[in-house]
Amino acid sequence: MISNQILQNAIDGLKGITRVDLCVCDTEGKVLATTFPDAEENENSILAFVDSPADSQVIQGYQFFKVFDEHQLEYILLARGHSEDVYMIGKLAAFQIQNLLVAYKERFDKDNFIKNLLLDNLLLVDIYNRAKKLHIETSAKRVVYIIETKYEKDAGALETVRSLFAGKVKDFITAVDEKNIILVKEVKPGETQDDLEKTANVILDMLNTEAMTKVHVAFGTVVGEIKEVSRSYKEAKMALDVGKIFYSDKNVIAYSRLGIGRLIYQLPIPLCKMFIKEIFDGKSPDEFDDETLTTINKFFENSLNVSETSRQLYIHRNTLVYRLDKLQKSTGLDLRTFEDAITFKIALMVVKYMKYMENSDF
C-alpha cells in the first residue's frame, strides 16, 4: 500500500538522524528500500525469520523486526548492528512504518469512499454509515471541481493539486478516470460564486506554472449534504463538456454560468436536426462565408448595434445594412429584430453542438 519511495524516504530520514543503516523487505525477502548495499544477501535469513514465531531477532549482526498491519505481517525491517541502541532504533523505525501503514490505509479508505460517492455506487444508508466511520462530516457544504489535464495519468498535476490543498483536511482530492482530477472542496460560510471561481483560477495558475501543464477547470453548484456530492460532480462534468462546445476560449467554467448552452446540450440530436431543417429549410447556418459569419458574430457581440458593429468592422454603416439585408433574403431572418437574432444565435449553437457530438467518441 505504501510506495517504495515513501519507505525509502522514511528510512533515509531515520538514518540521517540515528546513523544506523536500515532495510525494509517484503515477506518474500525482496528488498523494497535500503540504506546500505548488498541487502539482498539476507534473503534466506529473512525467509527463516518470517516463519519463526518471534517478533524480533538478532541474526548475523542485524536486528530483525516484523511490521504488522492489523495482525497481518506486511514488512520485515532490518537494522544493522546488535547493540541495545540499534534495537531501540529498530523498534522506533518499525513503529514509524506501522504508523505510515495506518495513515495510508485511512487515506485509501477515504479516497475509495469519495470515488464511490461521486459515482453513485453507495446506498444512502452506506453513505452515512461509512462517513461516520471515516469521521467525515455529513452536513458540510461542498462543491466539486474537475481538473482536466492534457495528458493521461498526469502524476505531476495530481501531486501539485494535493500540495495546494495539503493543509485542508476537510477537502478531498481523487481521480476517477485517466485524465481528470477531482477536488471535493468544503465551502466555508460567506464564500460566494466569485470565491469559488477564484479557487478554480488559483488551481489553473498553479498547474500552469508548477506542473507546466495546460488544464481546464469546471465546477458544479454548492450542495449541503454529503449524499448530494455526486450531483455537484455531474454538474461539473456537464460544465466541462458544455464549455468545450460553446466556450472553448475559457479555461474555467461554472455550471451555474452555462446559460443556454446547458439547455442545448441536453437536446437529442434528431430534435436539433429537425429544428435546423425547419428554420433554414435544410441549409446549415455555418455554411456562410467567413465574412458573413464574422459580421454576424460581431453584430451579436455588440448587442445588435449597427453603428458600433460597423465601426469595429471598419466598414460603412450602409455596407453592414446591405450584408444584413442579404442575409435576411437568404434565411428569412432579420438579425436587427430581437426574435430573429435569438433564433439565429440558437441555431449557430445547435449546429456547433451537433458537430461536437458527431466528432466525439461517444
Short mmCIF file of C-alpha atoms in Angstrom, two decimals:
data_model
loop_
_atom_site.label_atom_id
_atom_site.label_comp_id
_atom_site.label_asym_id
_atom_site.label_seq_id
_atom_site.Cartn_x
_atom_site.Cartn_y
_atom_site.Cartn_z
CA MET A 1 0.00 0.00 0.00
CA ILE A 2 2.89 2.34 0.79
CA SER A 3 5.09 3.10 -2.22
CA ASN A 4 8.73 2.06 -2.12
CA GLN A 5 9.72 5.71 -2.48
CA ILE A 6 7.85 6.62 0.70
CA LEU A 7 9.58 3.77 2.56
CA GLN A 8 12.96 4.89 1.17
CA ASN A 9 12.36 8.49 2.29
CA ALA A 10 11.38 7.27 5.77
CA ILE A 11 14.49 5.13 6.37
CA ASP A 12 16.77 7.74 4.77
CA GLY A 13 15.45 10.27 7.25
CA LEU A 14 15.88 7.89 10.18
CA LYS A 15 19.44 7.07 9.14
CA GLY A 16 20.22 10.76 8.85
CA ILE A 17 19.19 11.21 12.49
CA THR A 18 20.49 7.96 14.06
CA ARG A 19 23.34 6.95 11.67
CA VAL A 20 22.02 3.40 11.77
CA ASP A 21 21.54 1.55 8.47
CA LEU A 22 18.05 0.21 7.83
CA CYS A 23 16.38 -2.02 5.24
CA VAL A 24 12.72 -2.83 4.54
CA CYS A 25 11.78 -6.08 2.79
CA ASP A 26 8.56 -7.82 1.92
CA THR A 27 7.61 -11.21 3.36
CA GLU A 28 9.27 -12.99 0.42
CA GLY A 29 12.65 -11.46 1.14
CA LYS A 30 12.57 -8.88 -1.66
CA VAL A 31 14.28 -5.59 -0.76
CA LEU A 32 11.87 -2.63 -1.04
CA ALA A 33 14.06 0.12 0.45
CA THR A 34 17.54 0.15 1.95
CA THR A 35 20.32 2.49 3.12
CA PHE A 36 23.17 0.02 2.54
CA PRO A 37 24.34 -2.18 -0.36
CA ASP A 38 24.16 -5.98 -0.50
CA ALA A 39 20.90 -6.09 1.45
CA GLU A 40 19.75 -8.93 -0.86
CA GLU A 41 22.28 -11.25 0.83
CA ASN A 42 19.90 -11.52 3.82
CA GLU A 43 17.07 -13.14 1.82
CA ASN A 44 17.41 -16.60 3.39
CA SER A 45 17.62 -15.15 6.90
CA ILE A 46 14.51 -13.04 6.21
CA LEU A 47 12.51 -16.05 4.99
CA ALA A 48 13.54 -18.02 8.07
CA PHE A 49 12.55 -15.11 10.33
CA VAL A 50 9.14 -14.85 8.59
CA ASP A 51 8.41 -18.48 9.52
CA SER A 52 9.60 -18.07 13.12
CA PRO A 53 7.17 -17.10 15.94
CA ALA A 54 9.46 -14.27 17.13
CA ASP A 55 8.57 -10.60 16.52
CA SER A 56 12.22 -9.54 16.71
CA GLN A 57 15.51 -11.39 16.47
CA VAL A 58 19.29 -10.87 16.09
CA ILE A 59 20.69 -12.69 13.06
CA GLN A 60 24.27 -12.34 11.76
CA GLY A 61 24.82 -8.81 13.02
CA TYR A 62 21.35 -7.47 12.14
CA GLN A 63 18.29 -6.76 14.26
CA PHE A 64 15.19 -8.22 12.54
CA PHE A 65 11.70 -6.84 13.23
CA LYS A 66 8.24 -7.74 11.98
CA VAL A 67 5.86 -4.94 10.93
CA PHE A 68 2.17 -5.86 11.05
CA ASP A 69 -0.92 -4.32 9.51
CA GLU A 70 -3.89 -5.36 11.65
CA HIS A 71 -2.23 -8.66 12.65
CA GLN A 72 -1.20 -9.32 9.04
CA LEU A 73 2.59 -9.46 8.52
CA GLU A 74 3.40 -6.74 6.00
CA TYR A 75 7.14 -5.96 6.16
CA ILE A 76 10.42 -7.17 7.63
CA LEU A 77 12.71 -4.42 8.93
CA LEU A 78 16.47 -4.88 9.33
CA ALA A 79 18.65 -2.60 11.47
CA ARG A 80 22.40 -3.13 11.08
CA GLY A 81 24.10 -3.75 14.44
CA HIS A 82 23.28 -5.77 17.53
CA SER A 83 23.60 -3.28 20.39
CA GLU A 84 20.77 -2.12 22.65
CA ASP A 85 20.78 1.27 20.89
CA VAL A 86 20.31 -0.36 17.48
CA TYR A 87 17.48 -2.47 18.91
CA MET A 88 15.72 0.67 20.20
CA ILE A 89 16.22 2.48 16.86
CA GLY A 90 14.90 -0.57 15.00
CA LYS A 91 11.79 -0.65 17.21
CA LEU A 92 11.22 3.05 16.57
CA ALA A 93 11.64 2.54 12.80
CA ALA A 94 9.19 -0.38 12.84
CA PHE A 95 6.73 1.76 14.82
CA GLN A 96 7.11 4.60 12.29
CA ILE A 97 6.42 2.29 9.33
CA GLN A 98 3.41 0.82 11.12
CA ASN A 99 2.04 4.34 11.61
CA LEU A 100 2.61 5.04 7.92
CA LEU A 101 0.58 1.92 7.11
CA VAL A 102 -2.30 3.16 9.25
CA ALA A 103 -2.18 6.67 7.77
CA TYR A 104 -2.06 5.47 4.17
CA LYS A 105 -4.77 2.91 4.77
CA GLU A 106 -7.06 5.60 6.21
CA ARG A 107 -6.27 7.82 3.24
CA PHE A 108 -7.03 4.94 0.87
CA ASP A 109 -10.32 4.20 2.63
CA LYS A 110 -11.39 7.85 2.39
CA ASP A 111 -10.29 8.01 -1.23
CA ASN A 112 -12.25 4.86 -2.04
CA PHE A 113 -15.32 6.25 -0.25
CA ILE A 114 -15.17 9.56 -2.14
CA LYS A 115 -14.81 7.78 -5.50
CA ASN A 116 -17.85 5.59 -4.84
CA LEU A 117 -19.76 8.62 -3.56
CA LEU A 118 -19.05 10.56 -6.77
CA LEU A 119 -20.05 7.63 -8.97
CA ASP A 120 -23.30 6.90 -7.07
CA ASN A 121 -22.08 3.43 -6.09
CA LEU A 122 -23.33 3.63 -2.48
CA LEU A 123 -26.71 3.14 -0.88
CA LEU A 124 -27.97 6.07 1.16
CA VAL A 125 -27.55 4.20 4.47
CA ASP A 126 -23.99 3.18 3.48
CA ILE A 127 -23.06 6.79 2.73
CA TYR A 128 -23.87 7.97 6.24
CA ASN A 129 -22.51 4.88 8.00
CA ARG A 130 -19.17 4.99 6.20
CA ALA A 131 -18.89 8.77 6.53
CA LYS A 132 -19.35 8.44 10.29
CA LYS A 133 -16.75 5.67 10.49
CA LEU A 134 -14.24 7.74 8.49
CA HIS A 135 -15.00 10.90 10.55
CA ILE A 136 -16.29 12.82 7.52
CA GLU A 137 -18.88 15.48 8.31
CA THR A 138 -22.15 14.75 6.51
CA SER A 139 -23.82 18.17 6.61
CA ALA A 140 -20.95 20.40 5.48
CA LYS A 141 -21.40 22.50 2.34
CA ARG A 142 -19.25 21.21 -0.51
CA VAL A 143 -18.59 21.80 -4.20
CA VAL A 144 -16.92 19.51 -6.74
CA TYR A 145 -14.19 20.71 -9.12
CA ILE A 146 -13.00 18.71 -12.12
CA ILE A 147 -9.49 19.46 -13.37
CA GLU A 148 -8.95 18.01 -16.84
CA THR A 149 -5.27 17.56 -17.68
CA LYS A 150 -3.72 17.42 -21.12
CA TYR A 151 -2.05 14.06 -20.55
CA GLU A 152 -3.39 10.82 -19.11
CA LYS A 153 -2.22 9.77 -15.63
CA ASP A 154 -0.55 13.14 -15.03
CA ALA A 155 1.01 12.36 -11.64
CA GLY A 156 2.73 15.75 -11.50
CA ALA A 157 -0.56 17.60 -11.83
CA LEU A 158 -2.20 15.37 -9.20
CA GLU A 159 0.61 15.99 -6.68
CA THR A 160 0.54 19.74 -7.39
CA VAL A 161 -3.19 19.89 -6.60
CA ARG A 162 -2.64 17.78 -3.45
CA SER A 163 0.16 20.09 -2.27
CA LEU A 164 -2.06 23.13 -2.90
CA PHE A 165 -4.72 21.74 -0.54
CA ALA A 166 -2.37 19.83 1.78
CA GLY A 167 -3.45 21.73 4.89
CA LYS A 168 -7.18 21.43 4.14
CA VAL A 169 -8.09 18.17 5.91
CA LYS A 170 -11.77 18.55 5.01
CA ASP A 171 -11.05 18.71 1.27
CA PHE A 172 -10.63 15.52 -0.77
CA ILE A 173 -8.61 15.02 -3.93
CA THR A 174 -9.00 11.91 -6.04
CA ALA A 175 -9.27 10.66 -9.64
CA VAL A 176 -11.98 8.51 -11.18
CA ASP A 177 -10.50 8.24 -14.69
CA GLU A 178 -7.26 8.73 -16.59
CA LYS A 179 -7.38 12.47 -17.33
CA ASN A 180 -9.50 14.12 -14.65
CA ILE A 181 -8.50 15.13 -11.13
CA ILE A 182 -11.44 15.60 -8.76
CA LEU A 183 -11.46 18.06 -5.87
CA VAL A 184 -14.30 17.85 -3.36
CA LYS A 185 -13.93 21.14 -1.50
CA GLU A 186 -15.64 22.30 1.65
CA VAL A 187 -17.35 25.67 1.19
CA LYS A 188 -16.93 27.97 4.17
CA PRO A 189 -19.70 30.32 5.36
CA GLY A 190 -19.70 33.53 3.35
CA GLU A 191 -17.95 32.08 0.28
CA THR A 192 -19.56 33.34 -2.92
CA GLN A 193 -19.65 32.18 -6.53
CA ASP A 194 -16.80 34.60 -7.25
CA ASP A 195 -14.73 33.00 -4.47
CA LEU A 196 -15.31 29.55 -5.99
CA GLU A 197 -14.17 30.88 -9.36
CA LYS A 198 -11.06 32.40 -7.75
CA THR A 199 -10.19 28.96 -6.34
CA ALA A 200 -10.52 27.49 -9.85
CA ASN A 201 -8.19 30.17 -11.22
CA VAL A 202 -5.65 29.50 -8.46
CA ILE A 203 -5.63 25.81 -9.44
CA LEU A 204 -5.28 26.78 -13.10
CA ASP A 205 -2.37 29.18 -12.46
CA MET A 206 -0.59 26.74 -10.12
CA LEU A 207 -0.72 23.90 -12.65
CA ASN A 208 0.40 26.17 -15.47
CA THR A 209 3.46 27.31 -13.51
CA GLU A 210 4.35 24.37 -11.23
CA ALA A 211 3.33 21.31 -13.27
CA MET A 212 3.84 23.07 -16.63
CA THR A 213 0.60 21.64 -17.97
CA LYS A 214 -2.47 23.16 -19.58
CA VAL A 215 -5.73 22.28 -17.86
CA HIS A 216 -9.44 23.08 -17.90
CA VAL A 217 -11.28 23.53 -14.60
CA ALA A 218 -15.04 23.13 -14.18
CA PHE A 219 -17.15 23.12 -11.03
CA GLY A 220 -20.72 22.36 -10.04
CA THR A 221 -23.08 24.05 -7.59
CA VAL A 222 -22.72 24.05 -3.82
CA VAL A 223 -24.51 21.17 -2.04
CA GLY A 224 -25.40 20.99 1.64
CA GLU A 225 -25.44 17.23 2.26
CA ILE A 226 -22.86 14.55 1.56
CA LYS A 227 -25.43 12.50 -0.36
CA GLU A 228 -25.68 15.36 -2.90
CA VAL A 229 -21.95 15.48 -3.71
CA SER A 230 -22.50 13.24 -6.76
CA ARG A 231 -24.91 15.84 -8.15
CA SER A 232 -22.26 18.56 -7.97
CA TYR A 233 -19.85 16.15 -9.68
CA LYS A 234 -22.31 15.50 -12.54
CA GLU A 235 -22.83 19.25 -12.91
CA ALA A 236 -19.07 19.81 -13.10
CA LYS A 237 -18.81 17.10 -15.78
CA MET A 238 -21.55 18.75 -17.81
CA ALA A 239 -19.87 22.15 -17.38
CA LEU A 240 -16.62 20.68 -18.73
CA ASP A 241 -18.35 19.26 -21.82
CA VAL A 242 -20.55 22.28 -22.49
CA GLY A 243 -17.55 24.56 -22.01
CA LYS A 244 -15.62 22.71 -24.74
CA ILE A 245 -18.51 23.16 -27.17
CA PHE A 246 -19.67 26.73 -26.59
CA TYR A 247 -16.96 28.44 -24.51
CA SER A 248 -13.71 26.98 -25.89
CA ASP A 249 -11.87 30.23 -25.16
CA LYS A 250 -12.44 29.80 -21.39
CA ASN A 251 -10.27 27.60 -19.16
CA VAL A 252 -12.57 27.93 -16.13
CA ILE A 253 -16.28 27.24 -16.41
CA ALA A 254 -19.01 27.10 -13.77
CA TYR A 255 -22.16 25.03 -14.15
CA SER A 256 -24.29 27.95 -12.92
CA ARG A 257 -23.00 30.16 -15.75
CA LEU A 258 -23.53 27.85 -18.71
CA GLY A 259 -26.59 29.75 -19.86
CA ILE A 260 -28.49 28.46 -22.88
CA GLY A 261 -25.62 26.11 -23.75
CA ARG A 262 -26.70 23.85 -20.89
CA LEU A 263 -30.20 23.55 -22.39
CA ILE A 264 -28.94 22.81 -25.92
CA TYR A 265 -26.52 20.17 -24.59
CA GLN A 266 -29.44 18.14 -23.27
CA LEU A 267 -31.37 18.13 -26.55
CA PRO A 268 -31.49 14.90 -28.60
CA ILE A 269 -29.70 15.12 -31.96
CA PRO A 270 -32.82 14.26 -34.04
CA LEU A 271 -34.64 17.21 -32.48
CA CYS A 272 -31.69 19.50 -33.29
CA LYS A 273 -31.69 18.38 -36.93
CA MET A 274 -35.44 18.97 -37.15
CA PHE A 275 -35.01 22.48 -35.74
CA ILE A 276 -32.29 23.39 -38.26
CA LYS A 277 -34.32 21.98 -41.14
CA GLU A 278 -37.46 23.92 -40.16
CA ILE A 279 -35.66 27.22 -39.65
CA PHE A 280 -33.23 27.13 -42.59
CA ASP A 281 -35.03 24.75 -44.95
CA GLY A 282 -32.28 22.13 -44.80
CA LYS A 283 -29.38 24.57 -45.00
CA SER A 284 -26.85 24.97 -42.19
CA PRO A 285 -26.19 28.44 -40.72
CA ASP A 286 -22.44 27.70 -40.53
CA GLU A 287 -22.19 27.31 -44.31
CA PHE A 288 -21.94 31.08 -44.82
CA ASP A 289 -18.61 32.54 -45.89
CA ASP A 290 -16.14 33.83 -43.31
CA GLU A 291 -17.04 37.47 -43.97
CA THR A 292 -20.73 36.85 -43.27
CA LEU A 293 -20.02 34.80 -40.13
CA THR A 294 -17.61 37.47 -38.83
CA THR A 295 -20.28 40.12 -39.42
CA ILE A 296 -22.92 38.04 -37.60
CA ASN A 297 -20.72 37.30 -34.59
CA LYS A 298 -19.59 40.91 -34.26
CA PHE A 299 -23.21 42.09 -34.55
CA PHE A 300 -24.18 39.77 -31.67
CA GLU A 301 -21.18 40.90 -29.59
CA ASN A 302 -22.37 44.48 -29.89
CA SER A 303 -25.96 43.70 -28.86
CA LEU A 304 -27.38 44.27 -32.39
CA ASN A 305 -25.95 47.80 -32.54
CA VAL A 306 -25.43 48.66 -36.22
CA SER A 307 -23.26 51.75 -35.68
CA GLU A 308 -20.85 50.12 -33.20
CA THR A 309 -20.59 46.93 -35.29
CA SER A 310 -19.75 48.84 -38.49
CA ARG A 311 -17.15 50.88 -36.58
CA GLN A 312 -15.44 47.77 -35.21
CA LEU A 313 -15.51 46.05 -38.60
CA TYR A 314 -14.09 49.20 -40.28
CA ILE A 315 -16.92 49.25 -42.81
CA HIS A 316 -19.55 51.83 -43.70
CA ARG A 317 -22.90 51.56 -41.95
CA ASN A 318 -24.65 51.08 -45.29
CA THR A 319 -22.31 48.16 -46.09
CA LEU A 320 -23.35 46.44 -42.88
CA VAL A 321 -27.02 47.10 -43.61
CA TYR A 322 -26.52 45.62 -47.09
CA ARG A 323 -24.97 42.45 -45.58
CA LEU A 324 -27.84 42.10 -43.11
CA ASP A 325 -30.41 42.58 -45.89
CA LYS A 326 -28.66 39.95 -47.99
CA LEU A 327 -28.70 37.54 -45.02
CA GLN A 328 -32.41 38.21 -44.49
CA LYS A 329 -33.17 37.32 -48.11
CA SER A 330 -31.31 34.02 -47.89
CA THR A 331 -32.58 32.91 -44.46
CA GLY A 332 -35.79 34.84 -43.87
CA LEU A 333 -34.36 36.14 -40.59
CA ASP A 334 -33.74 39.82 -39.88
CA LEU A 335 -30.97 39.96 -37.28
CA ARG A 336 -31.91 43.54 -36.42
CA THR A 337 -35.02 42.20 -34.68
CA PHE A 338 -34.55 40.56 -31.31
CA GLU A 339 -36.66 37.47 -32.01
CA ASP A 340 -34.89 36.60 -35.27
CA ALA A 341 -31.50 37.33 -33.73
CA ILE A 342 -32.22 34.90 -30.86
CA THR A 343 -33.36 32.24 -33.34
CA PHE A 344 -30.19 32.62 -35.40
CA LYS A 345 -27.92 32.62 -32.32
CA ILE A 346 -29.54 29.43 -31.00
CA ALA A 347 -29.23 27.84 -34.45
CA LEU A 348 -25.48 28.55 -34.54
CA MET A 349 -25.09 26.96 -31.10
CA VAL A 350 -27.18 23.94 -32.09
CA VAL A 351 -25.02 23.35 -35.16
CA LYS A 352 -21.87 23.63 -33.06
CA TYR A 353 -23.32 21.10 -30.60
CA MET A 354 -24.24 18.65 -33.38
CA LYS A 355 -20.75 18.88 -34.88
CA TYR A 356 -19.16 18.24 -31.49
CA MET A 357 -21.32 15.17 -30.89
CA GLU A 358 -20.58 13.82 -34.38
CA ASN A 359 -16.82 14.19 -33.84
CA SER A 360 -16.81 12.83 -30.29
CA ASP A 361 -16.06 9.22 -29.42
CA PHE A 362 -19.48 8.66 -27.87
#
